[in-house]
CSV table of C-alpha atoms in Angstrom, one decimal:
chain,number,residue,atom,x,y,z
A,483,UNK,CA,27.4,16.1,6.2
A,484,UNK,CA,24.5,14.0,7.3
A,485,UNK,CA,22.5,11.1,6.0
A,486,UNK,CA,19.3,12.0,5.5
A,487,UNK,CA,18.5,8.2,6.0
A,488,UNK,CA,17.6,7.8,10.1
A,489,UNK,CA,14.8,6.1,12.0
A,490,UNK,CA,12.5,8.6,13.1
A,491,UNK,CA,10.3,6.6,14.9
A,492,UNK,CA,9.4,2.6,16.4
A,493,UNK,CA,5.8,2.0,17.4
A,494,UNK,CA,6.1,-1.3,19.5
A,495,UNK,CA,2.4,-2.7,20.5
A,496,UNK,CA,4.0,-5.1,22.9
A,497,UNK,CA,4.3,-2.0,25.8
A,498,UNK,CA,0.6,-1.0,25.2
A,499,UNK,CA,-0.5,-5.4,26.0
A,500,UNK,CA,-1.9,-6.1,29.1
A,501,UNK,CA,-0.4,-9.1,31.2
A,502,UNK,CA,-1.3,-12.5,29.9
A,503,UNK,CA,-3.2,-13.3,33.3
A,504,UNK,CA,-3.2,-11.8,36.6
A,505,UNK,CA,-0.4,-11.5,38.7
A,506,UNK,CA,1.3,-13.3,35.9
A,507,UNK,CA,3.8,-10.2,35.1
A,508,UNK,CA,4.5,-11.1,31.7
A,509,UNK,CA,3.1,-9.8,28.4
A,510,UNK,CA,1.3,-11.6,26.0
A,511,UNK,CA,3.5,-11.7,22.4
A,512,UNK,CA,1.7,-9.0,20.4
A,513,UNK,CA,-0.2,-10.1,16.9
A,514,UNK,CA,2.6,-10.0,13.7
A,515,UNK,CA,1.9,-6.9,11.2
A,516,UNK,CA,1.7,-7.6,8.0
A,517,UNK,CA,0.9,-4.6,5.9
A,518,UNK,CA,1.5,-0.8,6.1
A,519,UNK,CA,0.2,1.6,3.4
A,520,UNK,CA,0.5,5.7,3.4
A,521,UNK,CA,-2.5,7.0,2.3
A,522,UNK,CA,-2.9,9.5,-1.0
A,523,UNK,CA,-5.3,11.7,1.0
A,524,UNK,CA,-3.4,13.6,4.0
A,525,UNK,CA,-5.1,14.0,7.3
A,526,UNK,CA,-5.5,17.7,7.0
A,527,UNK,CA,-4.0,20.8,5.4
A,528,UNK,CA,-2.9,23.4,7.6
A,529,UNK,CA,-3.9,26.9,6.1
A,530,UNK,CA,-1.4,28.8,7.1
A,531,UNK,CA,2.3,28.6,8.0
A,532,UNK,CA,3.8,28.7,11.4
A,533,UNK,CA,6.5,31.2,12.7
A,534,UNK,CA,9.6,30.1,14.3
A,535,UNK,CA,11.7,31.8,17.3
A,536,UNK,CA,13.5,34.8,14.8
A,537,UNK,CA,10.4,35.3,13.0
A,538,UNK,CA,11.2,33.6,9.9
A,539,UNK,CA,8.6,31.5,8.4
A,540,UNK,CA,8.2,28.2,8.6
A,541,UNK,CA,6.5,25.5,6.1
A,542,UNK,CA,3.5,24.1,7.3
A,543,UNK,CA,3.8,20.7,9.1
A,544,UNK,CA,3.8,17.4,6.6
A,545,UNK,CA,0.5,15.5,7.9
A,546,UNK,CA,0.1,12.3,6.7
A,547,UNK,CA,-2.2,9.2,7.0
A,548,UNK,CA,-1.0,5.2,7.6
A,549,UNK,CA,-2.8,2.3,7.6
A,550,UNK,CA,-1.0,-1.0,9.0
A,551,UNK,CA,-2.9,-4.2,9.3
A,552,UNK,CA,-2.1,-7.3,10.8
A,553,UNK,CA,-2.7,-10.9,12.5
A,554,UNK,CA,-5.5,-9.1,15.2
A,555,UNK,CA,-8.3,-7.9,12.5
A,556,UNK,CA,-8.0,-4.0,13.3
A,557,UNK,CA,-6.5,-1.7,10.3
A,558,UNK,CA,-5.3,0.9,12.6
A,559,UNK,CA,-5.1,4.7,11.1
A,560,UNK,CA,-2.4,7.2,12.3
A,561,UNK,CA,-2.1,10.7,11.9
A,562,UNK,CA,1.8,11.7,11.4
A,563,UNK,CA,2.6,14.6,12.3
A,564,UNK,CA,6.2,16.7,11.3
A,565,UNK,CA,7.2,18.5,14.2
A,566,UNK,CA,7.9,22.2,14.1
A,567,UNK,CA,10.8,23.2,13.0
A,568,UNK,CA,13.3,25.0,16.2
A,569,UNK,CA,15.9,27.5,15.5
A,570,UNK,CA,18.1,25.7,18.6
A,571,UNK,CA,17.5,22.0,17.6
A,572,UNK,CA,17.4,21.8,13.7
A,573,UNK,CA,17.0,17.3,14.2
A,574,UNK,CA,14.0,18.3,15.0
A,575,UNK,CA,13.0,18.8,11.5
A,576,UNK,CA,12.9,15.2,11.6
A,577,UNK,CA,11.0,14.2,14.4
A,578,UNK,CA,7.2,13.3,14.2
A,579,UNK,CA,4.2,12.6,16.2
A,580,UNK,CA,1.8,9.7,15.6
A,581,UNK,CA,-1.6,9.8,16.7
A,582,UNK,CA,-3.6,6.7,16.5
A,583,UNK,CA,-7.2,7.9,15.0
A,584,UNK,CA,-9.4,5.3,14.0
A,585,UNK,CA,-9.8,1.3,14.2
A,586,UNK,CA,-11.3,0.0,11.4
A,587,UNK,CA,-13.3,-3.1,11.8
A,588,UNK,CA,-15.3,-5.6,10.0
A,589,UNK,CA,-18.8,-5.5,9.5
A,590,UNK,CA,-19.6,-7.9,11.7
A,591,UNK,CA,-16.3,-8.0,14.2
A,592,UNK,CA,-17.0,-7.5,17.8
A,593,UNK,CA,-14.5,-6.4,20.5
A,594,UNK,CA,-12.7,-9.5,21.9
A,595,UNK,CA,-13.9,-12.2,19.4
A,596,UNK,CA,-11.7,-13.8,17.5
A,597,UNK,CA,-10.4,-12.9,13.9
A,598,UNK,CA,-8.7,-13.9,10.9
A,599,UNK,CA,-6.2,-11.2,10.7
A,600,UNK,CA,-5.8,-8.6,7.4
A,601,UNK,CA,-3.6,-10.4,5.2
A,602,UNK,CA,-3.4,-8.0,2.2
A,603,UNK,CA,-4.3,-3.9,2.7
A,604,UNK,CA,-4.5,-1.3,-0.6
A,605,UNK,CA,-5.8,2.0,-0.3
A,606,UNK,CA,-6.6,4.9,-2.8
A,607,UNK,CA,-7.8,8.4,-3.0
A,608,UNK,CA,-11.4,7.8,-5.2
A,609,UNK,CA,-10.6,11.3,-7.0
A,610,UNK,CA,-6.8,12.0,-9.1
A,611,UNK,CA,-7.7,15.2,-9.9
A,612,UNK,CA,-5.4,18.1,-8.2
A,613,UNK,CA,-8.7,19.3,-6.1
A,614,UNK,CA,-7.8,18.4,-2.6
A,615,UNK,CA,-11.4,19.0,-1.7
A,616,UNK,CA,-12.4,16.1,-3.7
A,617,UNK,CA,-12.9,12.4,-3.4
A,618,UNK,CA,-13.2,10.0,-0.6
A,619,UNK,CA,-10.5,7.6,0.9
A,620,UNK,CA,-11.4,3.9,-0.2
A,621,UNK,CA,-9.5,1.0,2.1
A,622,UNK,CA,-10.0,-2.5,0.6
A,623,UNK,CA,-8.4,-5.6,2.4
A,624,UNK,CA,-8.8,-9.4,2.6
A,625,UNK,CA,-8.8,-12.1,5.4
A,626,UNK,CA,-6.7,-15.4,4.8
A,627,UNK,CA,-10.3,-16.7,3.7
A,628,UNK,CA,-10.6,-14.3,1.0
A,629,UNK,CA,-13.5,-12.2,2.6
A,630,UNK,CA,-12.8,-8.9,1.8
A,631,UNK,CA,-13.7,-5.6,3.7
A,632,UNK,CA,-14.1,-2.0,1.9
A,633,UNK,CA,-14.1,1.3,4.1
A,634,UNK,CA,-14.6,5.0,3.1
A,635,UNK,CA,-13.5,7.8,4.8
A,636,UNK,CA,-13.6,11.5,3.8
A,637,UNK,CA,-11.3,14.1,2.8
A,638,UNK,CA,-10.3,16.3,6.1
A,639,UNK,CA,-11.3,19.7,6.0
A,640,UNK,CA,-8.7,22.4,4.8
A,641,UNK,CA,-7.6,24.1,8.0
A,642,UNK,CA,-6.2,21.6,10.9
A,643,UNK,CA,-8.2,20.7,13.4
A,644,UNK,CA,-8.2,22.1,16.8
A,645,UNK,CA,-6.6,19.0,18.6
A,646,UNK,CA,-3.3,19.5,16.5
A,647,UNK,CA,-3.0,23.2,17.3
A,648,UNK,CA,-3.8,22.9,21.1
A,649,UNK,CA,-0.8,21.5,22.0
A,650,UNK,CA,-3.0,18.5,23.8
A,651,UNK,CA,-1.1,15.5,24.3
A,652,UNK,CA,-2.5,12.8,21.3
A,653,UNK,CA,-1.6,9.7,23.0
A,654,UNK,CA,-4.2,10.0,25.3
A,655,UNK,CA,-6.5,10.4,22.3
A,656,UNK,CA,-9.4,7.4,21.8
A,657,UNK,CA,-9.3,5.7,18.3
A,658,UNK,CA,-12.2,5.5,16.8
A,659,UNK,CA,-13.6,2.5,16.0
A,660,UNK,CA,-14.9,2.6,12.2
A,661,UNK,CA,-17.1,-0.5,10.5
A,662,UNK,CA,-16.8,-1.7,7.2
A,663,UNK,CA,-18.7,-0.4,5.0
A,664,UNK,CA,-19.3,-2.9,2.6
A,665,UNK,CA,-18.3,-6.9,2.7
A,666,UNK,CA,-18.3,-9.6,0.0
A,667,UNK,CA,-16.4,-12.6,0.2
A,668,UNK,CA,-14.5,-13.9,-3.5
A,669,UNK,CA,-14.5,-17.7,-3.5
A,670,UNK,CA,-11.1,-19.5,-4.1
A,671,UNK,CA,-9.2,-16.7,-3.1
A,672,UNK,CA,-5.4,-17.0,-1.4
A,673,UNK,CA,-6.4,-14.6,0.7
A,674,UNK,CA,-2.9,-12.8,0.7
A,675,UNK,CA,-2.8,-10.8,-2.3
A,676,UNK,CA,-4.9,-8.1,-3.9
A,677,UNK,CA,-4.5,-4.6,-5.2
A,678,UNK,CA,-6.6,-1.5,-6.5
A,679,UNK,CA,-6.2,-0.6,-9.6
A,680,UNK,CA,-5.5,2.7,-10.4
A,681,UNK,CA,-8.2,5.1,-10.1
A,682,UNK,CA,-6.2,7.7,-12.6
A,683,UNK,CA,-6.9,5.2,-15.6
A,684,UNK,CA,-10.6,5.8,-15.4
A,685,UNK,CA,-13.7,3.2,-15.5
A,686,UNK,CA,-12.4,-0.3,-16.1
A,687,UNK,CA,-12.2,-2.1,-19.0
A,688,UNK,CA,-13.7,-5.9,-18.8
A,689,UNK,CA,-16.4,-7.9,-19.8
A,690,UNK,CA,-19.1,-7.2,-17.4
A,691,UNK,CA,-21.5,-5.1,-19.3
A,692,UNK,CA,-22.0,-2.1,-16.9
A,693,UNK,CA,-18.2,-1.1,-16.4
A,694,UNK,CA,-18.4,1.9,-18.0
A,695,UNK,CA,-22.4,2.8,-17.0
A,696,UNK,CA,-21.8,2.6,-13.8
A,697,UNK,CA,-17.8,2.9,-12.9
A,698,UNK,CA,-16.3,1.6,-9.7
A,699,UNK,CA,-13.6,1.4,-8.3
A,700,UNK,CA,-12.0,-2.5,-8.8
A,701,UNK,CA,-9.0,-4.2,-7.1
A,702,UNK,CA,-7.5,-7.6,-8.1
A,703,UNK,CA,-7.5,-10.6,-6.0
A,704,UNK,CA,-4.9,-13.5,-6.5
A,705,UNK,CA,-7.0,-17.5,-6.6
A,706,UNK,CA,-6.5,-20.6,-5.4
A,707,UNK,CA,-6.6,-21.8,-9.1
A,708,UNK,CA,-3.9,-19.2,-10.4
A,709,UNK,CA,-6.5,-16.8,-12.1
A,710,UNK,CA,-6.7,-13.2,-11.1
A,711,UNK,CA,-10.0,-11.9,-10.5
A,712,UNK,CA,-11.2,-8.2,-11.3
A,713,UNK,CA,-13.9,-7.2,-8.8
A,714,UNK,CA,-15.6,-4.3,-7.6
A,715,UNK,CA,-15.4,-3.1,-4.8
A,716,UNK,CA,-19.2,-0.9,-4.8
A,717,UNK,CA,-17.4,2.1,-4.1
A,718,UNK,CA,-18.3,4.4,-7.2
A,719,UNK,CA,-15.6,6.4,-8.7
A,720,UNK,CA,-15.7,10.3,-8.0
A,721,UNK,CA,-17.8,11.9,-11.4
A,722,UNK,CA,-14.4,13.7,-12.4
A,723,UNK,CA,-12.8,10.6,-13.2
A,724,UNK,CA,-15.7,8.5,-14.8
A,725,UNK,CA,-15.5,10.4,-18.0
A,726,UNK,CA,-18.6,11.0,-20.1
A,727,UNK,CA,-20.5,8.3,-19.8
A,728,UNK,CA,-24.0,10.5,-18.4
A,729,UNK,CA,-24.3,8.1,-15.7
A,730,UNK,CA,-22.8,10.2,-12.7
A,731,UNK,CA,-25.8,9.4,-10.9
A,732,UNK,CA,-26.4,5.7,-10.7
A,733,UNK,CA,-25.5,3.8,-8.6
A,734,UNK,CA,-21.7,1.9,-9.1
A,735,UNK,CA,-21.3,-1.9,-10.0
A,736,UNK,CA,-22.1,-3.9,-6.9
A,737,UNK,CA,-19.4,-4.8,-4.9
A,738,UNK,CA,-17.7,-8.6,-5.6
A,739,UNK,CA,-19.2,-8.4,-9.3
A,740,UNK,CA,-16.5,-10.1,-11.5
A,741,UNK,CA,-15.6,-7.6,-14.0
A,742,UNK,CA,-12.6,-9.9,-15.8
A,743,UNK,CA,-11.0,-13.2,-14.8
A,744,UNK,CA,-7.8,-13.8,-15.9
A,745,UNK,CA,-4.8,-16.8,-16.0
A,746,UNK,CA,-6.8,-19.2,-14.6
A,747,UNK,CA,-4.7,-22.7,-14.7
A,748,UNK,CA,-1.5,-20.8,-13.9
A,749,UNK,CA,0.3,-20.8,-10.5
A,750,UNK,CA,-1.0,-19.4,-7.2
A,751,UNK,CA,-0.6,-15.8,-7.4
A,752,UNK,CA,1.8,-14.3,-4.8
A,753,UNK,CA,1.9,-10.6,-5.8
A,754,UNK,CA,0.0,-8.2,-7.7
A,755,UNK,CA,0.6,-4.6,-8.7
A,756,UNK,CA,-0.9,-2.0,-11.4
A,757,UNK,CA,1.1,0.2,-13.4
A,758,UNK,CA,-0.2,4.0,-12.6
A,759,UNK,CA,-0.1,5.2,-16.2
A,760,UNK,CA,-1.4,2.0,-18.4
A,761,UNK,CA,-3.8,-0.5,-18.0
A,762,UNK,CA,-1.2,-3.0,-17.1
A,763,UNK,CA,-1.3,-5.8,-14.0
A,764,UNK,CA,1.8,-7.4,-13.2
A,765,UNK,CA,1.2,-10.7,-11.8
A,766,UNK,CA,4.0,-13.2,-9.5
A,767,UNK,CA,3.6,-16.3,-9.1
A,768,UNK,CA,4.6,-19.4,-6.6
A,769,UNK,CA,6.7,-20.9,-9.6
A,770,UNK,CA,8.7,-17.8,-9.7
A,771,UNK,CA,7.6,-16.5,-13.3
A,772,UNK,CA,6.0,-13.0,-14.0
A,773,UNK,CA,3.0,-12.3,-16.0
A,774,UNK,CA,2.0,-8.9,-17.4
A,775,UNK,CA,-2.0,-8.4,-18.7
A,776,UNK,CA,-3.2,-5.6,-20.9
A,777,UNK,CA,-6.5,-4.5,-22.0
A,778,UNK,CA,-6.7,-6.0,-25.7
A,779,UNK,CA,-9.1,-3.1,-26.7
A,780,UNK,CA,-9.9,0.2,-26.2
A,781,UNK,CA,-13.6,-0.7,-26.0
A,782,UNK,CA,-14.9,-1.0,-22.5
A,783,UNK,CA,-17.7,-3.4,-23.6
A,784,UNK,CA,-15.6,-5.9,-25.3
A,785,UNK,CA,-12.2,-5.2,-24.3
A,786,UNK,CA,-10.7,-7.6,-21.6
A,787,UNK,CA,-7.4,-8.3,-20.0
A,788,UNK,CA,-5.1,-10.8,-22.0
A,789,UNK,CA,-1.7,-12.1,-21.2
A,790,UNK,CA,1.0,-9.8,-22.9
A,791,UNK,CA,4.3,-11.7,-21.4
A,792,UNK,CA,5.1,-14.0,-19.4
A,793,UNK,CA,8.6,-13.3,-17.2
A,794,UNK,CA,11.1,-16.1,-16.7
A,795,UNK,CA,13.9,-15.0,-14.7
A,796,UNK,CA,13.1,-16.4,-10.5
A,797,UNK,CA,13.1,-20.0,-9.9
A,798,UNK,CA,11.4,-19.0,-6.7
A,799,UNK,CA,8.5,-17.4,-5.7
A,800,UNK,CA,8.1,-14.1,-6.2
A,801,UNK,CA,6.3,-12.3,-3.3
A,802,UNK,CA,8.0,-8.7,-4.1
A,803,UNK,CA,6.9,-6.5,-7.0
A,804,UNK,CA,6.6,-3.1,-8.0
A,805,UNK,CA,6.6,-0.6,-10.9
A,806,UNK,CA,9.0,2.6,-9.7
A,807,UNK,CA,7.2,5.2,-9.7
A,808,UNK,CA,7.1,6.6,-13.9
A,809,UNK,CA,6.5,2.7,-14.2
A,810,UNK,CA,10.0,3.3,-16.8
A,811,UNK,CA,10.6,-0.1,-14.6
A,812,UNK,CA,9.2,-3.3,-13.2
A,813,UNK,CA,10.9,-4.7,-10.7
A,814,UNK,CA,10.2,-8.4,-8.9
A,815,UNK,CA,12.3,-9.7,-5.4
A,816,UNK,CA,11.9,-13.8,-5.1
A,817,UNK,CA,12.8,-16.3,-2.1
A,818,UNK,CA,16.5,-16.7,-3.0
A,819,UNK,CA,16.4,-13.0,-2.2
A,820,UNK,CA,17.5,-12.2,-5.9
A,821,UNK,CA,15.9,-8.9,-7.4
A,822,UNK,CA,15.4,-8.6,-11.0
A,823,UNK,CA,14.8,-5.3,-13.1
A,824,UNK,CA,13.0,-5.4,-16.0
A,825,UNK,CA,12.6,-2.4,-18.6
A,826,UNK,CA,8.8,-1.6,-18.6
A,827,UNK,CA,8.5,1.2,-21.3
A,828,UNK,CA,7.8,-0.7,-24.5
A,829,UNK,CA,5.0,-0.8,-27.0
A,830,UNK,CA,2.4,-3.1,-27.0
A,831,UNK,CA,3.4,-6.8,-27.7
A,832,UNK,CA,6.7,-6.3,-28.0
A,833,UNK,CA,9.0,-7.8,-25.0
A,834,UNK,CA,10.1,-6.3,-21.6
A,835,UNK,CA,13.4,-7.3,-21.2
A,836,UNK,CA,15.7,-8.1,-17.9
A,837,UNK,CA,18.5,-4.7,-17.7
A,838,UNK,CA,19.8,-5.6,-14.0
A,839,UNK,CA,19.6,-8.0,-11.2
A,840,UNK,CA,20.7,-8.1,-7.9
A,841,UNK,CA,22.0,-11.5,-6.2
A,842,UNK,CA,22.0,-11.9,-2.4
A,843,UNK,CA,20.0,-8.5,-1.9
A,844,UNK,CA,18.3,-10.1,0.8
A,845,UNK,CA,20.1,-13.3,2.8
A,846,UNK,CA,16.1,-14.9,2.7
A,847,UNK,CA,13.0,-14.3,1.2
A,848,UNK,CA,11.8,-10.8,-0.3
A,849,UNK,CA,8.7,-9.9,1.1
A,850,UNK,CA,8.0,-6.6,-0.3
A,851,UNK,CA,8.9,-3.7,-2.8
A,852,UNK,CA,7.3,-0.3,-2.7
A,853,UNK,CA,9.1,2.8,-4.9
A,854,UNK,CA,10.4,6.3,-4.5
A,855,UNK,CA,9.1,9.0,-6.1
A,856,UNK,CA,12.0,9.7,-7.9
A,857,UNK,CA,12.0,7.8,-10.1
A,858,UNK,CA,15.1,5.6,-9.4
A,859,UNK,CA,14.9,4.4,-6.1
A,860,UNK,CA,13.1,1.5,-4.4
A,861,UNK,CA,12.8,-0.1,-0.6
A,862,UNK,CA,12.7,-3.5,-0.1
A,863,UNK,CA,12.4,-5.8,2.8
A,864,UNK,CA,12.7,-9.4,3.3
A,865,UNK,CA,12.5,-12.3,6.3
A,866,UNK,CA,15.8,-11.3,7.1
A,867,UNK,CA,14.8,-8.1,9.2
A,868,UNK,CA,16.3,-6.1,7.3
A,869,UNK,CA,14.7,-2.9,5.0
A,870,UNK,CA,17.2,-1.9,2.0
A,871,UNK,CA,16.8,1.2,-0.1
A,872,UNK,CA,18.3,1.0,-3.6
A,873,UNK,CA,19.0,3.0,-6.9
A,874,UNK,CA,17.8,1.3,-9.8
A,875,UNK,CA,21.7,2.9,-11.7
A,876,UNK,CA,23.9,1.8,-8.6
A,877,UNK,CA,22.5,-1.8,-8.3
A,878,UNK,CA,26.1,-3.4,-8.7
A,879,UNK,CA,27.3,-1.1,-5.5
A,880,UNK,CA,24.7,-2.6,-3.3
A,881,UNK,CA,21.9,-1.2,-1.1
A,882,UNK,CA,22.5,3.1,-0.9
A,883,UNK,CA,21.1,2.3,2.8
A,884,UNK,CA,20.1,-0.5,5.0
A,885,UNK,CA,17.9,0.2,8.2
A,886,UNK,CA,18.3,-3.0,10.6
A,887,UNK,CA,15.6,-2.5,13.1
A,888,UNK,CA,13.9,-5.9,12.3
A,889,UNK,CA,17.4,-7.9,12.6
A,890,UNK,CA,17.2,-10.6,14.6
A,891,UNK,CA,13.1,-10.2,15.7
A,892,UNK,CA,11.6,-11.7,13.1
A,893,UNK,CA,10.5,-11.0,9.4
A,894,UNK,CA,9.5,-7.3,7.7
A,895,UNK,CA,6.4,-8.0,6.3
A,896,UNK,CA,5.5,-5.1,4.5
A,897,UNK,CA,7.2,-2.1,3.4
A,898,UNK,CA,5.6,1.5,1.7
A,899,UNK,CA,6.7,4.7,0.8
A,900,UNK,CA,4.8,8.3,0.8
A,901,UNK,CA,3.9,10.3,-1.8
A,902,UNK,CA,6.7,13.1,-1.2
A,903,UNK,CA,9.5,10.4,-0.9
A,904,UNK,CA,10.3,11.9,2.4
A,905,UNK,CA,9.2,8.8,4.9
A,906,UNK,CA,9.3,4.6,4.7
A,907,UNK,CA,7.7,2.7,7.0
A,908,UNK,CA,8.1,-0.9,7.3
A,909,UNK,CA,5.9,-3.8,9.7
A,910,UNK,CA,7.2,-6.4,11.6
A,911,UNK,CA,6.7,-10.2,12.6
A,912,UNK,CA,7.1,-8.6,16.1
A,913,UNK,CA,4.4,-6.2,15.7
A,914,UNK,CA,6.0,-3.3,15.6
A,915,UNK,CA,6.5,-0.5,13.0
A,916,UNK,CA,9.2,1.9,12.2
A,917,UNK,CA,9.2,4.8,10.2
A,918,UNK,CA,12.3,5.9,8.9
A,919,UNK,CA,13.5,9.5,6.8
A,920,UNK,CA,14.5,8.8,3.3
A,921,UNK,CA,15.5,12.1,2.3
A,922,UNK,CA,19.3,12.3,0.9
């Protein structure tokens, strides 16, 4: 039989550059991506499903959003596309089409002038309900200076637009070019780590005295000084989620209010991620250790995030981290390319201890985690070009897969997963991306 792990896809900037000057013939190098996230919200729902060649029906099309950002300034959107399913070519169950839809800016970012780059990209759906009408899609990244940029973009419609049933050929299409909607800049900041937290877990708990009044949605941002700072973004969450606080119409926190600061004296930050089903952060840090913060209290007024562990297992830096996906597991990649798994599902102050580790996963640093949906498995990718999948009970038999794309062109950046577990995409110091099929 075959593996359902294949590359589907490469999307290679360098063949869409123009020539570094006239007459010149070359190509100038293409900016390094460094971030790639699928989006919760899908580009559209189709409304019906198709009919293949002996009139069997066929599911609908999978149509998902990414968002990859890089060393140019523009967080491009796609639209992915599953091809239709032939009765003479069943491969092509596999094969998708990518549509570039939208360029998002920054507020002030003109075409041709010069920018900082996108060093850290999070996205979420402002709405966890299971309305698919509902909610916005929030984008929230930061600039190596620590200015960060927050876009919104609606929910598609239910049916699928006209483009995508026409047959026309979406290459030709023109992005959009979309502004920031909001800007703010946090002061200190590395510049290269934040993330959103949850919008599932409801309005935040901190110290700033209008978290719950008026909920937003809030994202942690690594500093300079090793603290962790809790901001809001101004993007309000959607009234289902802000519970019953009678303050659905107000406006939310403004955006870079501080709602908690945490670990300050510790180590420059170099990854953050929030565990999905409890207030939890997970912190790494350039000395290799691992800090987890709760909420000490249920009360949103008083209660504030306090270190519940510190991890001591990487004498490295550890740039990779991520919950899988029941957060049962917390797992950290460092610059010896050693991954550790830690057993997440314990009470309150009690400790999270090490169950597996992985030596040599990567032959350099480990850049980036992201999880399956499953449960039990996990990509990773590292500086040496390569993008691993693994299962957190086979650890001692090695990667279940290893794509080697990136081998030899540089480092993978950035790796995510979507929703279904079907699709991994990883970014590349070259600046391309490939998406690959995970199914087994």
């Amino acid at each position: 039989t075959m593996s359902g792990y294949r590359t589907l896809h490469r999307e290679n900037r360098a063949d869409q550059l123009p020539a570094a000057a006239a007459g010149s013939g070359k190509k100038r190098p293409p900016p390094p991506l460094w971030s790639a996230k699928f989006s919760p919200c899908r580009q559209a729902a189709i409304s019906s499903a198709g009919t293949g060649a002996a009139g069997a029906t066929n599911p609908p099309p999978s149509l998902q959003r990414l968002l990859t950002s890089g060393a140019d300034g523009i967080i491009r959107a796609y639209r992915l596309t599953d091809k239709v399913v032939s009765a003479t070519s069943p491969l092509d169950a596999t094969a998708v089409k990518i549509c570039h839809t939208d360029s998002l800016v920054g507020t002030s970012q003109t075409d041709g002038g010069l920018s900082l780059g996108y060093s850290a990209l999070d996205v979420v759906r402002n709405y966890a309900g299971s309305d698919r009408s509902a909610g916005e899609e929030v984008v929230v990244a930061t600039n190596p200076v620590g200015c960060v940029q927050v876009w919104t973009r609606a929910e598609q419609p239910a049916t699928a637009d006209d483009k995508e049933n026409s047959g026309a050929d979406e290459t030709q299409q023109v992005a959009k070019t979309v502004k920031a909607d909001l800007e703010f800049t946090i002061q200190g900041a590395t510049g290269t780590t934040l993330a959103i937290r949850p919008v599932a877990l409801g309005p935040v708990h901190g110290s700033h005295p209008k978290a719950k009044q008026r909920p937003a949605i809030v994202a942690a941002v690594g500093c300079l000084d090793g603290s962790v700072q809790i901001v809001s973004t101004g993007v309000g969450l959607h009234p289902g989620e802000r519970g019953a606080s009678g303050n659905e119409d107000k406006d939310p926190v403004e955006a870079g209010t501080v709602h908690d600061k945490l670990g300050t004296g510790s180590v420059v930050p170099t990854s953050l991620v929030w565990s999905k089903s409890s207030d939890t952060l997970a912190v790494g840090r350039k000395d290799g250790t691992v800090d987890l913060y709760c909420c000490s209290s249920d009360d949103y007024n008083d209660g504030s995030y306090r270190r519940l562990q510190r991890l001591l297992c990487h004498p490295k830096p550890v740039r990779g981290l991520t919950f899988t996906s029941d957060d049962a597991l917390l797992i950290s990649g460092d610059d010896e390319g050693t991954l550790a798994v830690h057993d997440a599902v314990r009470p309150n102050k009690t400790a999270v201890g090490l169950v597996g580790a992985v030596l040599h996963a990567h032959s350099s640093y480990v850049l980036d985690l992201a999880p399956l949906p499953d449960g039990k498995r996990f990509a990773s990718v590292g500086a040496d070009g390569l993008v691993n999948v693994w299962d957190v009970g086979m650890l001692n038999s090695g990667a279940v897969h290893t794509f080697a794309e990136g081998k030899g062109t540089g480092m993978v950046w950035g790796v995510s997963t979507t929703s279904d577990g079907r699709r991994i995409v990883s970014v590349h110091d070259s600046g391309m991306f490939v998406l690959y099929s995970a199914e087994e």
